[in-house]
Every structure is written in C-alpha cells, then in structure tokens.
C-alpha positions as MATLAB code, in Angstrom:
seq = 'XXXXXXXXXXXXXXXXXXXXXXXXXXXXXXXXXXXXXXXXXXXXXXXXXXXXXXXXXXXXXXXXXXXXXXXXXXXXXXXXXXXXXXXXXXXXXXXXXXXXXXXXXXXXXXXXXXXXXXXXXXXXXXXXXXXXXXXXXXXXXXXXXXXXXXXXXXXXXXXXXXXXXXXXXXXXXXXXXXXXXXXXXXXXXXXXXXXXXXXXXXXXXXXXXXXXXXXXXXXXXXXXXXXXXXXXXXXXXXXXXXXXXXXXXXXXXXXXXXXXXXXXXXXXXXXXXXXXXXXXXXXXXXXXXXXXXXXXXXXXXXXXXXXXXXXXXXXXXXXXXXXXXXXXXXXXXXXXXXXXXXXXXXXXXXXXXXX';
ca = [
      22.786   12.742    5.279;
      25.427   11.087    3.386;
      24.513    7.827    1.553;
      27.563    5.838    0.598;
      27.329    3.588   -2.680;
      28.506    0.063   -2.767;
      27.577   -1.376   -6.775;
      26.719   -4.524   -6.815;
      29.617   -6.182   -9.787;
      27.268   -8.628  -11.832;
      23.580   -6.878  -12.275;
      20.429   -9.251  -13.116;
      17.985   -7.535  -14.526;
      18.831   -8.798  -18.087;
      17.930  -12.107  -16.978;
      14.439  -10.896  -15.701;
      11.631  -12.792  -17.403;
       9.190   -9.227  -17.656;
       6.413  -11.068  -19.323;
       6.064  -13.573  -16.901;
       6.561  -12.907  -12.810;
       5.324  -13.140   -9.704;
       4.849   -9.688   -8.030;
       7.166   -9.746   -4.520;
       9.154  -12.790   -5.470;
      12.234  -11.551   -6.560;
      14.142   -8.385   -5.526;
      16.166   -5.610   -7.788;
      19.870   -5.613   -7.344;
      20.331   -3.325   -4.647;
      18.693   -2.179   -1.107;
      19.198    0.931    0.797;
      20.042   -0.148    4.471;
      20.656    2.457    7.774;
      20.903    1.845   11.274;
      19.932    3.521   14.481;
      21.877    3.325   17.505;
      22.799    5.889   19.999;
      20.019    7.953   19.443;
      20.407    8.898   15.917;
      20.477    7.191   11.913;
      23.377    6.482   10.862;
      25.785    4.164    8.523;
      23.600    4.839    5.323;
      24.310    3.119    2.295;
      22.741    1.321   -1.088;
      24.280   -1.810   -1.885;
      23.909   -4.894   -3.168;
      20.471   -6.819   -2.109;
      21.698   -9.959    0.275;
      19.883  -11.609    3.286;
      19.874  -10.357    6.898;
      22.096  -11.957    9.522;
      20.365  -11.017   12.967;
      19.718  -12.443   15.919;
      17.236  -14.558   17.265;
      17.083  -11.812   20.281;
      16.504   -9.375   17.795;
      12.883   -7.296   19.353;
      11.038   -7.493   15.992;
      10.795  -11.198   16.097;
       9.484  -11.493   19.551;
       7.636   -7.991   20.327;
       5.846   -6.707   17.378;
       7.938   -3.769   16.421;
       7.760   -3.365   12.549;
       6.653   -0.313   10.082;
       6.502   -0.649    6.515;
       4.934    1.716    3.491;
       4.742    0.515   -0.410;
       4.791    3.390   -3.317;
       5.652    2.723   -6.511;
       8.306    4.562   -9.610;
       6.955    4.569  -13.521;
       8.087    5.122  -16.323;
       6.365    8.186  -18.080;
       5.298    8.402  -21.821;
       8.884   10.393  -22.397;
      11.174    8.594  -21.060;
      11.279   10.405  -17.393;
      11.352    8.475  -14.281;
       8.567    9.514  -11.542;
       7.817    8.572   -7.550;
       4.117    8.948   -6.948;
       3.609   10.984   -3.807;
       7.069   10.316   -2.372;
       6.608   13.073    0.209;
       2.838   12.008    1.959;
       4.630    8.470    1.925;
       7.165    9.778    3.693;
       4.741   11.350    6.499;
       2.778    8.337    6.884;
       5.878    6.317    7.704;
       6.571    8.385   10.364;
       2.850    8.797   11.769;
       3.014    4.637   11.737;
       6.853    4.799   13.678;
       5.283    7.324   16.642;
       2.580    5.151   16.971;
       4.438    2.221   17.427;
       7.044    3.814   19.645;
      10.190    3.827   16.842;
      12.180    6.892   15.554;
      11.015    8.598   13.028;
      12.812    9.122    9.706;
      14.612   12.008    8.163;
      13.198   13.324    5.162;
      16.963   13.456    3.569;
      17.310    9.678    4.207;
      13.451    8.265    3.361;
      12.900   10.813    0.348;
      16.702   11.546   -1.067;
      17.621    7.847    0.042;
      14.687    6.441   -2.038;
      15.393    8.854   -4.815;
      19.000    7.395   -5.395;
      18.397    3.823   -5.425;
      15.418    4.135   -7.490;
      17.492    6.141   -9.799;
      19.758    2.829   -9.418;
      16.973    0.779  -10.238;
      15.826    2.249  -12.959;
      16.038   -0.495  -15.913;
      13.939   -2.696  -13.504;
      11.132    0.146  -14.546;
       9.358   -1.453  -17.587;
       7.646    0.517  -19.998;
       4.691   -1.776  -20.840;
       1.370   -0.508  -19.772;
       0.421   -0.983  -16.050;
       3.765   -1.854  -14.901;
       5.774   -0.470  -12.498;
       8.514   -0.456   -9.820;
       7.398   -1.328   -6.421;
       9.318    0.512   -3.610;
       9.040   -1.413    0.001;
      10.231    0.787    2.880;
      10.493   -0.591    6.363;
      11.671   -0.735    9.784;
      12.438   -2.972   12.417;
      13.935   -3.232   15.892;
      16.987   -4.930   16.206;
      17.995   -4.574   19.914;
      19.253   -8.111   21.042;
      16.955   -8.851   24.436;
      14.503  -10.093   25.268;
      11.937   -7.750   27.124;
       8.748   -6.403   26.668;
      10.256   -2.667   26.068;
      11.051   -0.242   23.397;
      14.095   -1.338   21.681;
      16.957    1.242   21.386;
      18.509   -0.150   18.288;
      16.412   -0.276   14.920;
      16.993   -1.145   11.114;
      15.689    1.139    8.239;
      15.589   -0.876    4.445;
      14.453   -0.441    1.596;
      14.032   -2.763   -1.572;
      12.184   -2.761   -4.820;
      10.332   -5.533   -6.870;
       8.867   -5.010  -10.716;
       5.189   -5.153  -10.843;
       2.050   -5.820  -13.288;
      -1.149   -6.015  -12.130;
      -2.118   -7.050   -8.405;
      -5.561   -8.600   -9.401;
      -6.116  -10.144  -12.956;
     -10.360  -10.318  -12.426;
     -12.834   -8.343  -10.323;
     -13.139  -10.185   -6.700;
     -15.606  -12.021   -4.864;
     -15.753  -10.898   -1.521;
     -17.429  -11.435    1.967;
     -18.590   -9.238    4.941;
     -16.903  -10.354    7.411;
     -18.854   -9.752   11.132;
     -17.002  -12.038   13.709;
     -13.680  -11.148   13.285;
     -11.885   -8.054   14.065;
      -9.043   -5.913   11.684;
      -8.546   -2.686   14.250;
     -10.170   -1.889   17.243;
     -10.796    1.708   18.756;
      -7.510    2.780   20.323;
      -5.443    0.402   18.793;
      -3.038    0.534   15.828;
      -5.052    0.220   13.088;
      -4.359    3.580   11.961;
      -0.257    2.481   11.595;
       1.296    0.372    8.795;
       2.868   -1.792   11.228;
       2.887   -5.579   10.317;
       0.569   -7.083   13.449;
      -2.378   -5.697   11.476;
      -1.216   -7.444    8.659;
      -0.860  -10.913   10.827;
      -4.032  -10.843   12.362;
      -6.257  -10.575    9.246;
      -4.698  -13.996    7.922;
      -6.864  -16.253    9.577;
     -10.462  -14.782    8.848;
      -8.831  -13.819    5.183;
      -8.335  -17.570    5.144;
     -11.344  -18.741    5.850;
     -13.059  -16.695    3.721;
     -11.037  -17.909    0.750;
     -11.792  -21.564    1.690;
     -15.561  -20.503    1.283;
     -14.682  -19.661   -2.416;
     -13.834  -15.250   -1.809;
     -11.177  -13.078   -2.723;
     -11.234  -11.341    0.365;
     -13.032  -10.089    3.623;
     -14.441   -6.781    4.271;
     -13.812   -5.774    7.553;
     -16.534   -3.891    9.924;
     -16.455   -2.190   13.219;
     -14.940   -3.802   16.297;
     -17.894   -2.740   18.341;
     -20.986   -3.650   16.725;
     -19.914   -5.017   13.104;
     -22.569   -2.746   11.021;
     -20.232   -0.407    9.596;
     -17.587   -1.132    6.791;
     -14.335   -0.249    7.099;
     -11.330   -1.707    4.524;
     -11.334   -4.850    2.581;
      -8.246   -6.839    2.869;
      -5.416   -4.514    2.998;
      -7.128   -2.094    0.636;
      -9.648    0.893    1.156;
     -13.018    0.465    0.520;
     -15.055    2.631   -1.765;
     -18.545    2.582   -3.175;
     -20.649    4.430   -5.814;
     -24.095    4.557   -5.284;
     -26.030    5.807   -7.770;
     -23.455    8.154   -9.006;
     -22.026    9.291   -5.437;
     -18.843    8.214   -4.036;
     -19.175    7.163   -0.712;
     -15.956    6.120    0.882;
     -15.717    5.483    5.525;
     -13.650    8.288    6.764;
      -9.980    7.228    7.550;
      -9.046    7.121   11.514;
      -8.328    5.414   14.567;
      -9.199    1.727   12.446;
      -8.969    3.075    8.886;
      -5.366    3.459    6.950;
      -5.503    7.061    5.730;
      -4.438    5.717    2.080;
      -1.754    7.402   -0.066;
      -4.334    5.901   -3.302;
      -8.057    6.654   -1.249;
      -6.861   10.165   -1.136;
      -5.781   10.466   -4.801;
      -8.926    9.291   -6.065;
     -11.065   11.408   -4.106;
      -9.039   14.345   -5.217;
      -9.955   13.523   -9.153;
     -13.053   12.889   -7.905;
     -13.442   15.853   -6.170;
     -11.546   17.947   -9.239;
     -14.684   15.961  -11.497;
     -17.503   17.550   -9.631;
     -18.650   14.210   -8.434;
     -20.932   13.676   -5.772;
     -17.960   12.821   -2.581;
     -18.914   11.647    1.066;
     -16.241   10.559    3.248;
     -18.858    9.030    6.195;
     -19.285    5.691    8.210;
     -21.913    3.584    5.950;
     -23.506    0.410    7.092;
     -24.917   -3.091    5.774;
     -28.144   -1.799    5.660;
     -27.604    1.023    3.622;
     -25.655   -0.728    1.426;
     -28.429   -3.862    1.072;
     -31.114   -1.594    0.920;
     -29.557    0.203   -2.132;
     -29.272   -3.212   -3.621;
     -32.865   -4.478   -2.845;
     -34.388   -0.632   -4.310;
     -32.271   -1.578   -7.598;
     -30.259    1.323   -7.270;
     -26.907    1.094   -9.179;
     -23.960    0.281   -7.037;
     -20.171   -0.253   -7.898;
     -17.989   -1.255   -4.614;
     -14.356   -1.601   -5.101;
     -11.087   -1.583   -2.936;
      -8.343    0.498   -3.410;
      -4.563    1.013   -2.758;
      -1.104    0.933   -4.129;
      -0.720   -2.620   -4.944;
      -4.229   -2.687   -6.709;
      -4.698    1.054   -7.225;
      -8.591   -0.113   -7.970;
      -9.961   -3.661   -7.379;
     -13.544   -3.826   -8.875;
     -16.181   -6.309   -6.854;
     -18.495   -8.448   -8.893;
     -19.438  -10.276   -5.940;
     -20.322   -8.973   -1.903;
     -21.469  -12.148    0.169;
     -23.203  -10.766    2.985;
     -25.439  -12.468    6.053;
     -25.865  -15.035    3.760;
     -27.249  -13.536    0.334;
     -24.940  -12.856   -2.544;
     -25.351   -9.009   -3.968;
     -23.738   -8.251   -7.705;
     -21.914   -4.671   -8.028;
     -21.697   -2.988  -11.134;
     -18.423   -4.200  -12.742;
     -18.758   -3.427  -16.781;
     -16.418   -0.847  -18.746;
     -18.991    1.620  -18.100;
     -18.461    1.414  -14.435;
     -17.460    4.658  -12.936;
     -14.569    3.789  -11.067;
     -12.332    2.922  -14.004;
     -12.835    6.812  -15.147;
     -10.822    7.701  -11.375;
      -8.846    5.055  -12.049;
      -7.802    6.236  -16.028;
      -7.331    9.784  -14.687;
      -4.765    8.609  -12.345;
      -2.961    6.487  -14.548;
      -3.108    9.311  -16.975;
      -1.150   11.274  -14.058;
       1.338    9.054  -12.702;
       2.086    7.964  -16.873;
       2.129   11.643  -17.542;
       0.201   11.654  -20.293;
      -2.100   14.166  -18.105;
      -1.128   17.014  -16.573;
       0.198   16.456  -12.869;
      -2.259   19.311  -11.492;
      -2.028   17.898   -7.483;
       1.955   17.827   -7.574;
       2.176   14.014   -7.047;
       4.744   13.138   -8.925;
       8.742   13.462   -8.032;
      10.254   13.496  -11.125;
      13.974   11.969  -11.010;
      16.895   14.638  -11.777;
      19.804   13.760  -14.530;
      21.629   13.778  -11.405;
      19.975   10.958   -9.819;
      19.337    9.222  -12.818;
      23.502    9.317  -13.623;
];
C-alpha cells in the first residue's frame, strides 16, 4: 500500500523540554492517517500532526466504536532504532477490530505504515535510560448517522508521544469487589475504549480513599483477580510466578507475555491460573513472601507496596531484591539491546526507513 509523505515545514522537537514532560501531553510532528470507505483502506499518508474536523454525527461519538493499541520505539546502545513486538501488536489490533465489528488492518499499512513515521520520528527517541517513543494506533468510525449499526466509514491514525517512566513509586492499591471491568461474553478481551470509560468511576473512588489503583475481580462472584487498572496483574509467591490466564475478561498483554517468556527461558516456577483473595491472604497471614505487581507497556512493571483488601492492608515485597525487577532488567536488556534479542521482538529500522 502506498503511503504518501506530506513534511511538516517547521519541526519542534528542538524546542522539547526532555528533562521535564508530561507523558501523552504533547504529540511528535507528524501522524499517519488512512481512511476506509467503500469497502477497502485507502488515502494513506504521514503528515503533519493537526486536529480532527468531524462531525458531530460521526458513530464513534455516539455508539462506542473505537480500537486502540500502544507499543513503544527505543533507542538501542548503538545507535539503531527498534519497535518492540511490532508484529503481535499488529494481531491484537485486529483481534480487538473483529470483536468490535470494524475492518481489520493490513499488515503493509499497520506494520510498514508505523515503520515510516517512526523512522520520521526518530529524534523524538531520547537516549537517556528508560525513555522511549510511545506509538498510539487507533481507529474510529466516522460514518455521519445516527443509528445503532455498524458504521461503513472508519478512520485509522496513528501518533507518537516521548516517554519516561509511567509510575515514579511503587502503588497502593485496592481490591475492588463491587464494581465490574469485563464481564463473561463481553469485550473485555478487545482494546476498545468503553473498557477504558467504565473503569473511571470505581478507579476514582478508589483514589479518593488514598490508592493508586483498583484491582479488578470476576464479574460473577468477585473472588478471583483479574487486571489492575489497565495493566496485567502478576504475583510471586514464594518464588513462583503466578499470573490469571488471559481471556474472555483478561487483555492478552503484548508485556504479560514477554515476561513470562524470560521467565519461562529462567527456569522459574510459571502458572498462568485463576487465583483468588484467599489464596492470596492466606499466603500473607502464613508469612510467605509475596511480590504483586502490574504490568504493561506504559509501566512495563509497576511494583505494589500496598494491597487494601476487605478492609485489612497487606505489604508486598517491594525492595531491590524483589524478583520482578530481574524480568523486568532482562527485558530492558532486550528491547536496549544490550542482550541478545533471543524471542525475535525487536523490528529493527532499515537505513531505508531511517533516510
């Protein structure tokens, strides 16, 4: 598919302030944009990052139609430019578009598409440690009607922001047991932004009450964990990574599956298996040694030093020696290339992309 290049004539990355940001505030110069009408993509370009003009008929605003996905570029220790897991990114787009009724996305437009801007981008990739570019795909239906339907006419994007770290400090979080992320059946499984909408609320209230964040349990009988905020949940207990098994309410994460390949490639103890609140208290109340932590691209690992749950505060392992910073050193080591890249994860840009 051809991508046509519009440059935008004044670039601003020299007036970036890299030291000091806000992750998701402000965008890189230019945006990859296509359009589907007619039954196919089409009109693919990159050019210069500007608002949308739609209209207020467009079906995303009224009937819940959006995708999205988040990977990130770095900079490696030699100077090479890398996309971490470009292609399963790629596949889990289009496992969240069939599930929400939208087209699905060539792999010459998503994966070569993303290649060339971020190959655009590329002095917005610092070098500093734990930076990177982030890389938001996502798509929305544009149709102008109202009409509870499937629209016919959708918008692909794609922009970038810099990034540092997601979370300075380890979080306090609470078990959350009234409220609901993804029911059996639903969408929970799809990166569509209703999921997203609905966990506001009890997210909210939660941080009133002094937390980070919630983590979410079963829709049916709220005993089982599931994800915590919009991250994967893990746990080592007593040495053993126990993480719930990804599904019909669990985001099959691009990061979850990472780590439990390094753990895996470790000889560590892995379970990928539902796990309750009582298992988890009683490990706590036998003294066994317990690290819980979230994970995903933003955060790639968010320790907790804090689980509120029915009522009684329980304190996770959190020091250097913790376990979890080993999966997460190993994959830093990988996407940095400072390690060898062993899994294939990493999409190394071509001088030909890179100009």
């Amino acid at each position: 598919m051809e991508i046509k290049l519009q440059l935008k004539q004044n670039n601003t990355v020299d007036q970036f302030n890299f030291d000091q940001f806000q992750f998701g505030v402000e965008a890189t110069d230019h945006m990859l944009v296509a359009k589907y009408k007619d039954g196919q993509w089409q009109s693919a370009s990159i050019q210069p990052f500007e608002s949308l003009q739609i209209s207020p008929l467009a079906m995303c605003l009224h009937y819940g139609q959006t995708v999205f996905e988040g990977l990130k570029a770095y900079k490696q220790v030699n100077g090479d430019l890398s996309i971490f897991r470009l292609d399963r990114h790629h596949v889990r787009m289009n496992e969240s578009l069939r599930r929400m009724a939208m087209p699905e996305l060539p792999e010459a437009l998503f994966c070569e598409g993303i290649k060339q801007l971020v190959g655009l981008e590329q002095e917005w990739i610092s070098d500093r440690e734990g930076y990177s570019l982030y890389i938001r795909p996502f798509v929305i239906a544009t149709e102008e009607r109202l009409g509870v339907s499937i629209s016919k006419e959708y918008l692909f994007m794609v922009v970038c922001t810099p990034m540092a770290a997601y979370y300075s400090k380890p979080l306090k979080v609470k078990v959350e047991r009234q409220y609901t992320r993804a029911a059996k059946g639903g969408v929970g499984a799809a990166k569509n932004g209703g999921n997203y909408g609905a966990a506001y609320y009890p997210a909210n209230l939660a941080q009133q009450e002094g937390f980070d964040q919630v983590i979410w349990t079963d829709g049916r009988d709220h005993e089982y964990v599931e994800e915590s905020g919009t991250m994967n949940l893990m746990f080592i207990i007593e040495g053993k990574l126990i993480t719930p098994p990804v599904g019909e309410t669990v985001l099959a994460g691009v990061t979850r599956d990472a780590l439990l390949s390094i753990a895996r490639d470790l000889a560590w103890k892995v379970e990928e298996r539902p796990i309750s609140l009582s298992e988890i208290k009683t490990a706590f109340e036998l003294g066994k040694r317990v690290e819980a932590f979230g994970v995903g691209t933003a955060a790639v690992i968010a320790p907790f030093e804090q689980i509120h749950m029915d009522g009684v505060d329980y304190f996770p392992s959190v020091g250097e020696g913790a376990q979890m910073f080993q999966l997460k050193q190993q994959l830093t080591a990988i996407r940095s290339g400072e390690q060898a890249d062993k899994f294939g994860w990493n999409t190394l840009l071509s001088a030909e992309v890179l100009g």
